[in-house]
mmCIF file of C-alpha atoms in Angstrom:
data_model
loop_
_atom_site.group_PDB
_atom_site.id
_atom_site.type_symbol
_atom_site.label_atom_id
_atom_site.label_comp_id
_atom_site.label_asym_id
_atom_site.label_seq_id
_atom_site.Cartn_x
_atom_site.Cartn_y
_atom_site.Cartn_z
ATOM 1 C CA UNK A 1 98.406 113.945 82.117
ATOM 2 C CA UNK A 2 95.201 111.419 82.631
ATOM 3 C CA UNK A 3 95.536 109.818 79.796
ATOM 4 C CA UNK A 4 92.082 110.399 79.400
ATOM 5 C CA UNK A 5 91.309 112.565 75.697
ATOM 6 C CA UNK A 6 88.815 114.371 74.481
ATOM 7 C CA UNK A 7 88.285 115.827 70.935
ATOM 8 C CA UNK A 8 87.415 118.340 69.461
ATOM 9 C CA UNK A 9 88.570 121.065 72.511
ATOM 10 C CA UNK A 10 86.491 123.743 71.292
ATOM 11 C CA UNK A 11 83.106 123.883 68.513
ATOM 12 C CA UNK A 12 80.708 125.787 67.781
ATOM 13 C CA UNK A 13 77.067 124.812 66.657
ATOM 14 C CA UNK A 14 73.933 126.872 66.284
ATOM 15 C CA UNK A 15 70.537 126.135 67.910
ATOM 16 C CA UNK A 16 68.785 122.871 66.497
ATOM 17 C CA UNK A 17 71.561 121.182 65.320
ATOM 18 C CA UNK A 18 73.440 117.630 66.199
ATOM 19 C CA UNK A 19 76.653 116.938 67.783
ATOM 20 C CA UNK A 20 79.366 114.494 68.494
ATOM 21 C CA UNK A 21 81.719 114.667 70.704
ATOM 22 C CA UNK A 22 84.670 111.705 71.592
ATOM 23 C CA UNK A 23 86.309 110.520 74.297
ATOM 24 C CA UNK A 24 89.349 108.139 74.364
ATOM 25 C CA UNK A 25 89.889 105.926 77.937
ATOM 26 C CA UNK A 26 92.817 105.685 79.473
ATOM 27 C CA UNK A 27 94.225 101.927 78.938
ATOM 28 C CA UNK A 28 92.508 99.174 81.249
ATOM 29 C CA UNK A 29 89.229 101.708 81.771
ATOM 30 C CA UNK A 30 85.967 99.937 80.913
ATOM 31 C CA UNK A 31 83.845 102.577 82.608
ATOM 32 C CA UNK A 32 82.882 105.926 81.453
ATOM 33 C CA UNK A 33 80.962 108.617 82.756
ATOM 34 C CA UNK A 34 79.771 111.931 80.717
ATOM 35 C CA UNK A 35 79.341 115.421 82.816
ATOM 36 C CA UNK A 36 78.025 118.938 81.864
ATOM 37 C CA UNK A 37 80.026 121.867 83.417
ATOM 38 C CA UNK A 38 78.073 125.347 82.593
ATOM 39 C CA UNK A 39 80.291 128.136 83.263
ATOM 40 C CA UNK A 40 81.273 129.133 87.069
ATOM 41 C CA UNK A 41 79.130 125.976 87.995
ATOM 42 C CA UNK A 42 80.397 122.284 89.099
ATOM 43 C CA UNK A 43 80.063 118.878 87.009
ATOM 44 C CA UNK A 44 76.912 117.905 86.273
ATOM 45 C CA UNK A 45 76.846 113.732 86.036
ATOM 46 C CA UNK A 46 74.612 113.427 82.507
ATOM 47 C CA UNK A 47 75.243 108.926 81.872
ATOM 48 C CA UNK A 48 77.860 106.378 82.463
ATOM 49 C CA UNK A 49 78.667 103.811 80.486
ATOM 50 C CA UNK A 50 80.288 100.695 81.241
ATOM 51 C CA UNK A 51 81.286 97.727 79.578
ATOM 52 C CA UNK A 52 79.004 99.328 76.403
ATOM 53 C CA UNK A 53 76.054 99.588 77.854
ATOM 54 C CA UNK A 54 74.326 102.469 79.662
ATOM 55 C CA UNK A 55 74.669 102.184 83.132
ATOM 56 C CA UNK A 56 73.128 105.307 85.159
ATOM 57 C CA UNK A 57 71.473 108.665 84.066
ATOM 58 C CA UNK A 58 71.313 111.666 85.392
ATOM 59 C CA UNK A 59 68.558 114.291 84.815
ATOM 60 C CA UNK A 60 69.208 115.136 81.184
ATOM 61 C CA UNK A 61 66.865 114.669 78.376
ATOM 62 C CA UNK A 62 66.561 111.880 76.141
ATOM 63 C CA UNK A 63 68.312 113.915 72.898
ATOM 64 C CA UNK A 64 71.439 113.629 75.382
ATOM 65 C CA UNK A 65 72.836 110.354 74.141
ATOM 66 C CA UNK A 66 75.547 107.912 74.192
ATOM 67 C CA UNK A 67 77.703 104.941 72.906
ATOM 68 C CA UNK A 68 80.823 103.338 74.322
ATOM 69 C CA UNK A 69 82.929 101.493 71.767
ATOM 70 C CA UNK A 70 84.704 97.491 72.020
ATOM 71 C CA UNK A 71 88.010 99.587 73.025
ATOM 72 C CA UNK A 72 86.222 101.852 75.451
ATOM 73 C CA UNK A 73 86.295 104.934 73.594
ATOM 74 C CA UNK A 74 82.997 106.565 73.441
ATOM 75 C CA UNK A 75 80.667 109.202 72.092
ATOM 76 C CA UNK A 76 77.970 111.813 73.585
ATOM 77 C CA UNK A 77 75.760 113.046 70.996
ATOM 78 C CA UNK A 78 73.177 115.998 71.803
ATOM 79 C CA UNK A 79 70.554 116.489 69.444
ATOM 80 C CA UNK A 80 68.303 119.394 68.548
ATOM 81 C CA UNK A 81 70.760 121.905 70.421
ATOM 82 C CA UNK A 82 69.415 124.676 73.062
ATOM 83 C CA UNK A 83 71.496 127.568 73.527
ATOM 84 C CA UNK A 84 71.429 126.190 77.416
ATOM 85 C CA UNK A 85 73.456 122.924 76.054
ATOM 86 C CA UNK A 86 76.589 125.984 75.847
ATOM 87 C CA UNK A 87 79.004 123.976 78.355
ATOM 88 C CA UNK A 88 82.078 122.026 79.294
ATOM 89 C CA UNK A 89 81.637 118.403 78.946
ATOM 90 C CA UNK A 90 83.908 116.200 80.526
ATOM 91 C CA UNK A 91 84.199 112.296 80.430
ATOM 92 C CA UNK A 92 85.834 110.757 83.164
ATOM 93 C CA UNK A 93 86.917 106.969 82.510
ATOM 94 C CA UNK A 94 87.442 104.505 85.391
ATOM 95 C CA UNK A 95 88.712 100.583 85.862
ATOM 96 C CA UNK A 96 85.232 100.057 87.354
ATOM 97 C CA UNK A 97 81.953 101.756 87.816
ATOM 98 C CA UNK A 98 82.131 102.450 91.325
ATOM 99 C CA UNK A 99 85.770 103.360 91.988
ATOM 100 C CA UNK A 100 86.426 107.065 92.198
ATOM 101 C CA UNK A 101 90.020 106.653 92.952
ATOM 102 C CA UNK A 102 90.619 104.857 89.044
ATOM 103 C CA UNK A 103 88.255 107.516 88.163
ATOM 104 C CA UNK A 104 90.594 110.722 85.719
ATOM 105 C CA UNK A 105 89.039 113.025 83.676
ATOM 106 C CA UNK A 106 89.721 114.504 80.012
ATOM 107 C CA UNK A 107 90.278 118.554 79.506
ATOM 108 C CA UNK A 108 86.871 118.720 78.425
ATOM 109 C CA UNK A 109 85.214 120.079 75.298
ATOM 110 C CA UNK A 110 83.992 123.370 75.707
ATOM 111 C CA UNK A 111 80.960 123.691 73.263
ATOM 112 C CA UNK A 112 79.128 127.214 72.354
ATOM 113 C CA UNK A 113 75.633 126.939 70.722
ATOM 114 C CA UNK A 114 74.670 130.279 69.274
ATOM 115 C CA UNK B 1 69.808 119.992 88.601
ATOM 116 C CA UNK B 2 71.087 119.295 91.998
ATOM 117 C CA UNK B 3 74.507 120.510 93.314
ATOM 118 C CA UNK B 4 76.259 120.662 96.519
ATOM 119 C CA UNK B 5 76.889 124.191 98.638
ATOM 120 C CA UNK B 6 80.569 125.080 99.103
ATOM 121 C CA UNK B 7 81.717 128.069 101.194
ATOM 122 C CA UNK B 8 83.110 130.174 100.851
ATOM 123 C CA UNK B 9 82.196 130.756 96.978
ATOM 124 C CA UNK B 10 85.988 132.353 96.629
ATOM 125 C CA UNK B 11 88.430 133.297 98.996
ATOM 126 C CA UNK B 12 92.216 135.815 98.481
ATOM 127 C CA UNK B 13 95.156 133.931 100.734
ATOM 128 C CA UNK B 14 98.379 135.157 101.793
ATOM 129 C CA UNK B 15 101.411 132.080 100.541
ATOM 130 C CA UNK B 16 101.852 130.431 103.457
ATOM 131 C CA UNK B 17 98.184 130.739 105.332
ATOM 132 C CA UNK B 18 96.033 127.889 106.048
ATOM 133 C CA UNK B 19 92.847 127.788 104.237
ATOM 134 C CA UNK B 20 89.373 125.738 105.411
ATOM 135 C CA UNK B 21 86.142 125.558 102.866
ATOM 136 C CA UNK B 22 83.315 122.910 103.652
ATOM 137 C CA UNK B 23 80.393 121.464 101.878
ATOM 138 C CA UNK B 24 76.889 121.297 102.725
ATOM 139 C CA UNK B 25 74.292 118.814 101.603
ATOM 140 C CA UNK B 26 70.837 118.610 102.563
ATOM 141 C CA UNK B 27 71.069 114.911 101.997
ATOM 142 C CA UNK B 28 72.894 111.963 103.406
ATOM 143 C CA UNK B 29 76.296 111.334 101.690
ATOM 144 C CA UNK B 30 78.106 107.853 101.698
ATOM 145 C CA UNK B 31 80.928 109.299 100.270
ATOM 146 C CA UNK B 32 82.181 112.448 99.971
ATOM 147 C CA UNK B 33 85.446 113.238 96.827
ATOM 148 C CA UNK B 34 87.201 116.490 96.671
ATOM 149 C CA UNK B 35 88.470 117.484 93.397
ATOM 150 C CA UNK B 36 90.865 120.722 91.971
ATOM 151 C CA UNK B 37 90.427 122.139 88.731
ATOM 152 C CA UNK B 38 92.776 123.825 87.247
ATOM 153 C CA UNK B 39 92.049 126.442 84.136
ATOM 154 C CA UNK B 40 91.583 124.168 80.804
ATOM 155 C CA UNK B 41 91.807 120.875 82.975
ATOM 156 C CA UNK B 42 89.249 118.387 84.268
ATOM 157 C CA UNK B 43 88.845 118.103 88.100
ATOM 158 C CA UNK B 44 91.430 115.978 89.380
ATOM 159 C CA UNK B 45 90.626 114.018 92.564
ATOM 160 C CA UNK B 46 92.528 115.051 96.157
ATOM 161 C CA UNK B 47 91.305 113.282 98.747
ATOM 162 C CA UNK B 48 88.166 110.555 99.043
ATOM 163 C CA UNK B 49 86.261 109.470 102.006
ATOM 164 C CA UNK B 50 83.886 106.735 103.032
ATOM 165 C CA UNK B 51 83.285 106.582 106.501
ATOM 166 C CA UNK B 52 81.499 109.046 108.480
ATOM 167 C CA UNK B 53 83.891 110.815 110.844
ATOM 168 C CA UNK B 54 87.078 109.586 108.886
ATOM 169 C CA UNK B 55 89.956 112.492 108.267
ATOM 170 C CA UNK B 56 92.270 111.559 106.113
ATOM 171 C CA UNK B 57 95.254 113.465 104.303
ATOM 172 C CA UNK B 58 97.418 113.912 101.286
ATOM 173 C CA UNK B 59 100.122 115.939 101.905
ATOM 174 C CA UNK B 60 98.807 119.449 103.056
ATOM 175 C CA UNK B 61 95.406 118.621 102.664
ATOM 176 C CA UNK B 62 93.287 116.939 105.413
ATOM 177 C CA UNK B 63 89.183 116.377 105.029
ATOM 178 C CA UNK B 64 87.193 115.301 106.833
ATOM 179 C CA UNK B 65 83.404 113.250 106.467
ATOM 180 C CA UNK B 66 81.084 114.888 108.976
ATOM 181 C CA UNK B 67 79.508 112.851 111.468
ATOM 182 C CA UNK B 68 76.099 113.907 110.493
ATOM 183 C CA UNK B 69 76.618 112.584 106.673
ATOM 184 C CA UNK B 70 75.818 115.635 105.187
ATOM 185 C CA UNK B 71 78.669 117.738 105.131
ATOM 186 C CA UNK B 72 82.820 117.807 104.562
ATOM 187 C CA UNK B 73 85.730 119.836 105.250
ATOM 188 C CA UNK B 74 88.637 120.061 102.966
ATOM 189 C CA UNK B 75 91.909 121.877 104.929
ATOM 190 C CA UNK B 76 95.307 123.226 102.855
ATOM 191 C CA UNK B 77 98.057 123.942 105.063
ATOM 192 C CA UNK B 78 100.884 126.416 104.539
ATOM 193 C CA UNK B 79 99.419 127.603 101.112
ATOM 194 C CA UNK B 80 101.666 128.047 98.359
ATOM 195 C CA UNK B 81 100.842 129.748 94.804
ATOM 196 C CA UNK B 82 100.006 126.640 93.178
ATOM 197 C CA UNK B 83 97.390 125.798 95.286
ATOM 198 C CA UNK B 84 95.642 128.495 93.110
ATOM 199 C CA UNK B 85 92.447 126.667 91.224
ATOM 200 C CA UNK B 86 88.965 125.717 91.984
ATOM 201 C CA UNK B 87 87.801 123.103 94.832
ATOM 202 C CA UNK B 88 85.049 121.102 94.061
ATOM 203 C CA UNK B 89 83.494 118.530 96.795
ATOM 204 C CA UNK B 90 81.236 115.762 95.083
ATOM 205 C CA UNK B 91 79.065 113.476 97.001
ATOM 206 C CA UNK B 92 77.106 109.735 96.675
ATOM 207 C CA UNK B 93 73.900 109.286 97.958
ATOM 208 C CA UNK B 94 73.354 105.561 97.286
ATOM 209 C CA UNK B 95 76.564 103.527 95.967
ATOM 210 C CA UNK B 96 75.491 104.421 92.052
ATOM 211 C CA UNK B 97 78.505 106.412 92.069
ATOM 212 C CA UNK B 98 76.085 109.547 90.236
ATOM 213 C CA UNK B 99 78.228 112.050 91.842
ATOM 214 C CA UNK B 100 76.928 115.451 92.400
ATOM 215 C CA UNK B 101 79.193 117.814 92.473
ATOM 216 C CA UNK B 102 79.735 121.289 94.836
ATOM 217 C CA UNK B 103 79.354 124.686 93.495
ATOM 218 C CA UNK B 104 82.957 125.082 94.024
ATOM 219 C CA UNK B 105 85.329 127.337 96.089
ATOM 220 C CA UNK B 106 88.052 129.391 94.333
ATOM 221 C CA UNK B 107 91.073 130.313 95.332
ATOM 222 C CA UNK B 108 93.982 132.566 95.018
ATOM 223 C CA UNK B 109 97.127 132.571 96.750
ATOM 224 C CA UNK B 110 98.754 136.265 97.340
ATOM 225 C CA UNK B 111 102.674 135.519 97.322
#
């Protein structure tokens, strides 16, 4: 138990839609950091956000978004969905932006986009 | 985009064995993380390093930060069946903590 959350654990979305997905810190984490995990493959590192502002990107495209709330909770929005976007995405939070020890991440939300 | 080569890709161990899997990078690392993922989990760190050469341990597991910055071992001694899961090694190329992760190694422990 991380006491990192993610919701919802599964979705499904077709191709050219929008979607949200939430992540919940664990208590004291002011840092966190978004990652794409297509099947049999590692992590992919898509933003980070800390202290509510973007703070790194990887190479994802611009309709890959974010937000990071006042109580560290935060949101990854994908727009205009490619069947490609079918994943695991994980958010890892962290008491600071360069500490991988504080770093635990959520199960993941495993999204399918048919 | 760009990931880290593990080997082996997956390997079948006896309970009890010792088991050795490394990762390569074609770039300098300044740190090197090894994670386990277990089915319906996120990667869970093991074991971090910092310092090229350093070998440090956590219980069973010893790894090591190669000397030439661009690759690390990860060792499990005495396997038992919960070992069972995925290895991932992720590396940092400049400080900005954008860790890129391995392709991962998985294992299975034969009781």
């Amino acid at each position: 138990e991380t006491g990192v959350t993610q919701s919802p654990t599964h979705l499904i979305k077709t191709r050219g839609q929008q979607v949200t997905l939430r992540c919940s810190s664990q208590s004291g984490h002011n840092t966190v950091s978004w990652y794409q995990q297509a099947l049999g493959q590692g992590p992919q590192f898509i933003f980070q956000y800390y202290r509510e502002e973007e703070n790194g990107r990887g190479n994802f495209p611009p309709r890959f978004s974010g937000l990071q709330f006042p109580n560290y909770s935060s949101e990854l929005n994908v727009n205009a969905l490619e069947l490609d976007d079918s994943a695991l995405y994980l958010c890892a939070s962290s008491k600071d932006s360069f500490s991988a020890e504080t770093q635990y991440f959520g199960p993941g939300t495993r999204l399918l986009v048919l | 985009g760009q990931q880290l080569n593990q080997s082996p890709q997956s390997m079948f161990i006896q309970e009890g064995e010792d088991v050795s899997m490394n990762c390569t990078s074609s770039s300098i690392f300044n740190t090197w993380l090894w994670y386990k993922q277990d089915p319906g989990e996120g990667p869970v760190l093991l074991i971090a390093l910092y310092k090229a050469g350093e070998l440090t341990s956590n219980g069973r597991l010893t790894a090591q930060f190669g000397i030439t910055r661009k690759d690390s071992f990860l060792n499990i001694s005495a396997s038992i069946p919960s070992d069972v899961g995925i290895y991932f090694c992720a590396g940092d190329t400049s400080g900005t903590y954008k860790y890129i992760f391995g392709t991962g190694t998985r294992l299975k422990v034969l009781a």
